[in-house]
Amino acid sequence: MKFAVVVFPGSNCDADMLHAIKDELGEEVEYVSHRTSTLTDYDGILLPGGFSYGDYLRSGAIARFSPVMKAVTEAAAAGKPVLGVCNGFQILLETNLLPGAMKQNDRLKFICQNVTLHVENSETMFTSLYEEGEQIDIPVAHMEGNYECDEATLQQLQQNNQIVFRYTEDINGSKERIAGIVNEQGNVLGMMPHPERAVDSLVGSVDGLRLFKSILLNWREKHVVTS
Amino acid sequence: MYKVKVYITLKNGVLDPQGKAVKGALHSMDFPEVEDVRIGKYMELLISESDQLEEKIDEMCDKLLANPVIEDYTYEVEEVVAQ
């Protein structure tokens, strides 16, 4: 499986994302410039964390107009897995590939710590190797991770089982403690916690690795013919 | 030439953490009469003569300057002499 890690001016978790795929998952992966206009060569698209375009104006607001986002939208429409982490999640929200918006954390502080997440939906292509209701440890590092949406959107997320991860404790004011959501088709996941920073026991947790393994497993089931 | 003053605020009903903190500070400074504080953004755009100016400003606000999910915007257009 071949992954693209999209690099925007100001991305800073791109190397961690590449490391997770190349060294821990053992799959092909390349950095791709935000100026790229096609992603047809890739099977999975990863939008890493950081501060795209310095977060000038709003997180993700300017990155949304990068040429690559048209290609990301096409990849999403084609059913390819698209994962946005932290700033990548914010970009997916600004692009309307996922519903809702991010506000500043309710205590107005940058939060950088390990958090415990509750796996709400283990039937997505990103979470099939987790148990439903399992608690996993994944670090967060964000200033604007306070998820906000209107009541109609929240109802839709709940009815379609689109809430994938919740914080076990309210860390940032997010509505319903939402930490990660998928689109209705289930192939675009946005999450504030960083699974790519939890793939090696050296740094305290390997709970993020199963997310990438789930993507790979799902892709192999669809694309690799077994005799 | 036009000077466009754009005001962006969080929608009513969307909790404003920054406004809440400032309200608390004003109360602790002994201004108990402050009922609420909402913090937004102010932008000035200098725009040359243009057709359908208001439609264009709306488009700029809807697509980039404000996030319609959580923010509202208003603006004022003022004619200015080019420098």
Coordinates of C-alpha atoms in Angstrom, one line a residue:
Chain A
M1 CA 0.0 0.0 0.0
K2 CA 1.4 3.4 -0.9
F3 CA 0.7 6.4 1.3
A4 CA 1.1 10.1 0.7
V5 CA 2.0 12.5 3.6
V6 CA 0.9 15.9 2.4
V7 CA 3.4 18.6 3.5
F8 CA 2.0 22.2 3.9
P9 CA 4.2 25.2 4.7
G10 CA 4.2 24.9 8.5
S11 CA 3.5 21.1 8.8
N12 CA 5.6 19.7 11.6
C13 CA 4.4 16.2 12.3
D14 CA 5.1 15.0 8.7
A15 CA 8.3 13.2 9.8
D16 CA 6.5 11.4 12.6
M17 CA 3.8 10.3 10.1
L18 CA 6.3 9.1 7.6
H19 CA 8.2 7.2 10.4
A20 CA 5.0 5.5 11.5
I21 CA 4.2 4.2 8.0
K22 CA 7.7 3.4 6.8
D23 CA 9.4 2.1 9.9
E24 CA 6.6 0.8 12.0
L25 CA 4.0 -0.3 9.4
G26 CA 6.6 -1.2 6.8
E27 CA 4.6 0.2 3.9
E28 CA 5.6 2.6 1.0
V29 CA 5.2 6.3 1.8
E30 CA 6.3 9.6 0.3
Y31 CA 6.1 13.3 1.2
V32 CA 3.9 15.1 -1.2
S33 CA 3.9 18.9 -1.7
H34 CA 0.8 21.0 -1.0
R35 CA 1.3 22.3 -4.6
T36 CA 0.6 18.8 -6.0
S37 CA -2.5 18.6 -8.1
T38 CA -3.0 14.9 -8.3
L39 CA -2.8 12.0 -5.8
T40 CA -3.9 9.2 -8.1
D41 CA -0.6 7.3 -7.5
Y42 CA -1.4 6.9 -3.8
D43 CA -3.7 4.4 -2.0
G44 CA -4.0 6.4 1.3
I45 CA -3.7 10.1 2.1
L46 CA -2.3 11.4 5.4
L47 CA -2.7 15.1 6.4
P48 CA -0.2 15.6 9.3
G49 CA -0.3 18.0 12.3
G50 CA 1.5 21.3 12.5
F51 CA 0.6 24.9 11.7
S52 CA -0.2 25.0 8.0
Y53 CA 0.4 28.6 6.8
G54 CA 1.2 29.5 10.4
D55 CA -2.5 29.1 11.3
Y56 CA -2.8 32.7 10.1
L57 CA -6.5 33.7 10.1
R58 CA -7.8 30.3 11.5
S59 CA -6.3 26.8 11.7
G60 CA -6.6 25.1 8.3
A61 CA -8.4 28.1 6.7
I62 CA -5.7 28.9 4.2
A63 CA -4.4 25.4 3.6
R64 CA -7.9 24.6 2.4
F65 CA -7.1 26.5 -0.8
S66 CA -3.9 24.7 -1.5
P67 CA -3.9 22.9 -4.9
V68 CA -3.5 19.6 -3.2
M69 CA -6.9 19.9 -1.4
K70 CA -8.7 19.5 -4.7
A71 CA -6.8 16.2 -5.2
V72 CA -7.6 15.2 -1.5
T73 CA -11.3 15.9 -2.2
E74 CA -11.1 13.7 -5.3
A75 CA -9.3 10.9 -3.4
A76 CA -12.0 11.1 -0.7
A77 CA -14.8 10.9 -3.3
A78 CA -13.0 7.8 -4.8
G79 CA -13.3 6.1 -1.5
K80 CA -9.6 6.1 -0.6
P81 CA -8.7 6.4 3.1
V82 CA -8.0 10.0 4.1
L83 CA -6.6 10.6 7.6
G84 CA -6.2 14.1 9.1
V85 CA -4.5 14.4 12.4
C86 CA -4.6 17.6 14.5
N87 CA -4.0 20.4 12.0
G88 CA -4.9 17.8 9.3
F89 CA -8.3 17.4 11.1
Q90 CA -8.7 21.2 11.1
I91 CA -8.0 21.3 7.4
L92 CA -10.6 18.6 6.7
L93 CA -13.2 20.6 8.6
E94 CA -12.4 23.8 6.8
T95 CA -12.6 21.9 3.5
N96 CA -16.0 20.6 4.5
L97 CA -14.8 17.0 4.0
L98 CA -16.0 16.6 7.7
P99 CA -18.7 18.6 9.4
G100 CA -18.1 21.1 12.3
A101 CA -15.4 23.6 13.3
M102 CA -12.7 24.0 15.9
K103 CA -12.5 26.7 18.6
Q104 CA -9.8 27.5 21.0
N105 CA -9.6 25.1 23.9
D106 CA -12.0 26.3 26.6
R107 CA -9.3 27.0 29.1
L108 CA -7.3 28.9 26.5
K109 CA -4.2 26.8 27.0
F110 CA -2.1 24.7 24.6
I111 CA -2.6 21.1 25.8
C112 CA 0.3 18.7 25.4
Q113 CA -0.3 15.4 27.2
N114 CA -1.2 11.8 26.9
V115 CA -4.9 11.3 27.0
T116 CA -7.2 8.3 27.2
L117 CA -9.6 7.8 24.4
H118 CA -12.7 5.7 24.2
V119 CA -13.1 3.8 21.0
E120 CA -16.7 4.5 20.1
N121 CA -16.8 2.8 16.7
S122 CA -14.5 -0.1 15.9
E123 CA -16.2 -0.9 12.6
T124 CA -14.5 1.7 10.5
M125 CA -11.6 1.1 8.1
F126 CA -9.4 3.0 10.6
T127 CA -10.4 1.2 13.8
S128 CA -11.2 -2.4 13.0
L129 CA -8.3 -3.7 15.0
Y130 CA -9.6 -2.0 18.2
E131 CA -12.3 -3.4 20.4
E132 CA -15.5 -1.4 20.7
G133 CA -15.4 0.5 23.9
E134 CA -11.7 -0.1 24.4
Q135 CA -9.6 2.6 26.1
I136 CA -6.4 3.6 24.4
D137 CA -3.6 6.1 25.2
I138 CA -2.7 8.6 22.5
P139 CA -1.0 12.0 23.0
V140 CA -2.6 15.3 22.1
A141 CA -0.9 18.6 21.4
H142 CA -3.2 21.4 20.4
M143 CA -4.5 24.9 21.1
E144 CA -7.6 24.7 19.0
G145 CA -9.2 21.3 19.6
N146 CA -12.5 22.4 21.0
Y147 CA -14.9 20.7 18.5
E148 CA -18.1 22.6 17.8
C149 CA -21.1 21.8 15.7
D150 CA -24.8 22.6 15.6
E151 CA -27.4 20.2 17.1
A152 CA -28.5 18.9 13.7
T153 CA -24.9 17.9 12.8
L154 CA -24.4 16.3 16.2
Q155 CA -27.6 14.3 15.8
Q156 CA -26.4 13.2 12.3
L157 CA -23.0 12.2 13.7
Q158 CA -24.7 10.1 16.4
Q159 CA -27.3 8.5 14.2
N160 CA -24.7 7.5 11.6
N161 CA -22.2 6.3 14.2
Q162 CA -19.6 8.8 12.9
I163 CA -18.1 9.6 16.3
V164 CA -15.1 7.3 16.3
F165 CA -13.1 8.5 19.4
R166 CA -14.1 10.4 22.5
Y167 CA -11.9 11.7 25.3
T168 CA -12.6 9.9 28.5
E169 CA -12.3 13.3 30.3
D170 CA -13.2 16.7 29.1
I171 CA -9.8 18.2 28.3
N172 CA -10.7 21.0 25.9
G173 CA -14.4 21.7 25.9
S174 CA -15.2 19.6 22.8
K175 CA -18.9 19.0 22.3
E176 CA -19.7 15.5 23.7
R177 CA -16.0 15.0 24.3
I178 CA -15.5 14.3 20.6
A179 CA -11.9 13.5 19.7
G180 CA -12.4 12.1 16.2
I181 CA -15.1 11.7 13.6
V182 CA -15.5 10.0 10.2
N183 CA -17.5 11.2 7.2
E184 CA -20.7 9.5 6.3
Q185 CA -19.0 7.2 3.8
G186 CA -16.5 6.2 6.5
N187 CA -13.3 6.8 4.5
V188 CA -12.3 10.2 5.9
L189 CA -11.2 10.3 9.5
G190 CA -10.2 13.5 11.4
M191 CA -8.9 13.3 14.9
M192 CA -7.1 15.7 17.2
P193 CA -4.9 13.1 19.1
H194 CA -1.8 11.9 17.4
P195 CA -1.7 8.2 16.6
E196 CA 1.6 8.6 14.8
R197 CA 3.2 9.6 18.1
A198 CA 2.1 6.3 19.7
V199 CA 3.7 3.7 17.5
D200 CA 6.8 2.8 19.6
S201 CA 7.0 1.6 23.2
L202 CA 10.1 3.9 23.6
V203 CA 7.7 6.9 23.7
G204 CA 5.2 5.3 26.0
S205 CA 2.4 3.9 23.9
V206 CA 1.9 1.7 20.8
D207 CA -1.9 2.2 20.8
G208 CA -1.7 4.3 17.6
L209 CA -0.2 1.6 15.5
R210 CA -3.3 -0.4 15.2
L211 CA -5.0 2.5 13.5
F212 CA -2.5 2.3 10.7
K213 CA -2.6 -1.5 10.7
S214 CA -6.4 -1.3 10.4
I215 CA -6.1 0.9 7.2
L216 CA -3.6 -1.6 5.7
L217 CA -5.7 -4.6 6.6
N218 CA -8.8 -3.1 5.1
W219 CA -7.0 -2.1 2.0
R220 CA -5.5 -5.6 1.6
E221 CA -8.9 -7.2 2.0
K222 CA -10.1 -5.2 -1.0
H223 CA -7.0 -5.0 -3.2
V224 CA -4.9 -8.1 -2.7
V225 CA -6.2 -11.4 -4.1
T226 CA -5.5 -14.3 -1.9
S227 CA -5.5 -17.8 -3.2
Chain B
M1 CA -11.0 53.1 -3.7
Y2 CA -13.1 51.5 -0.9
K3 CA -12.2 50.7 2.7
V4 CA -14.1 47.7 3.9
K5 CA -14.4 47.1 7.6
V6 CA -15.2 43.5 8.3
Y7 CA -16.3 42.4 11.8
I8 CA -16.3 38.7 12.6
T9 CA -18.0 37.3 15.7
L10 CA -18.8 33.9 17.1
K11 CA -22.5 33.1 16.4
N12 CA -25.0 33.6 19.2
G13 CA -25.1 30.4 21.2
V14 CA -21.5 29.4 20.5
L15 CA -19.6 29.6 23.8
D16 CA -16.7 32.1 23.6
P17 CA -13.9 30.9 25.9
Q18 CA -11.9 34.1 25.4
G19 CA -14.8 36.4 26.1
K20 CA -15.6 34.4 29.2
A21 CA -12.1 34.8 30.6
V22 CA -12.1 38.5 29.9
K23 CA -15.5 38.9 31.5
G24 CA -14.1 37.2 34.6
A25 CA -11.2 39.6 34.6
L26 CA -13.4 42.6 34.4
H27 CA -15.5 41.3 37.3
S28 CA -12.4 40.9 39.4
M29 CA -11.5 44.5 38.5
D30 CA -14.8 45.5 40.1
F31 CA -16.9 46.0 37.0
P32 CA -19.8 43.8 38.0
E33 CA -22.1 45.5 35.5
V34 CA -20.4 43.7 32.6
E35 CA -23.0 41.1 31.7
D36 CA -21.2 39.5 28.8
V37 CA -18.1 39.8 26.6
R38 CA -17.8 38.4 23.1
I39 CA -14.5 38.6 21.3
G40 CA -14.2 38.7 17.5
K41 CA -11.9 39.8 14.7
Y42 CA -11.7 43.1 12.9
M43 CA -10.2 43.3 9.4
E44 CA -9.8 46.2 7.0
L45 CA -9.7 45.5 3.3
L46 CA -8.7 48.2 0.8
I47 CA -10.4 47.4 -2.5
S48 CA -10.1 49.2 -5.8
E49 CA -13.1 50.2 -7.9
S50 CA -15.0 47.0 -8.6
D51 CA -18.4 45.8 -10.0
Q52 CA -20.6 43.9 -7.6
L53 CA -18.5 44.9 -4.6
E54 CA -20.9 43.6 -2.0
E55 CA -21.3 40.2 -3.7
K56 CA -17.6 39.9 -3.8
I57 CA -17.1 40.8 -0.1
D58 CA -19.8 38.3 0.8
E59 CA -18.0 35.7 -1.1
M60 CA -14.7 36.5 0.5
C61 CA -16.3 36.3 4.0
D62 CA -18.2 33.1 3.3
K63 CA -15.3 31.3 1.7
L64 CA -12.3 32.5 3.7
L65 CA -12.5 35.3 6.2
A66 CA -15.2 33.8 8.4
N67 CA -16.1 30.1 9.2
P68 CA -19.8 30.0 8.7
V69 CA -20.1 27.0 11.0
I70 CA -19.4 29.1 14.1
E71 CA -19.0 32.7 13.0
D72 CA -21.1 35.5 11.7
Y73 CA -19.8 38.6 9.9
T74 CA -20.9 42.2 9.2
Y75 CA -19.1 44.8 7.2
E76 CA -19.1 48.5 6.4
V77 CA -18.0 50.0 3.0
E78 CA -16.5 53.4 3.0
E79 CA -15.3 55.3 0.0
V80 CA -11.7 56.6 0.4
V81 CA -9.4 58.7 -1.7
A82 CA -6.5 56.7 -3.2
Q83 CA -3.2 57.6 -1.7

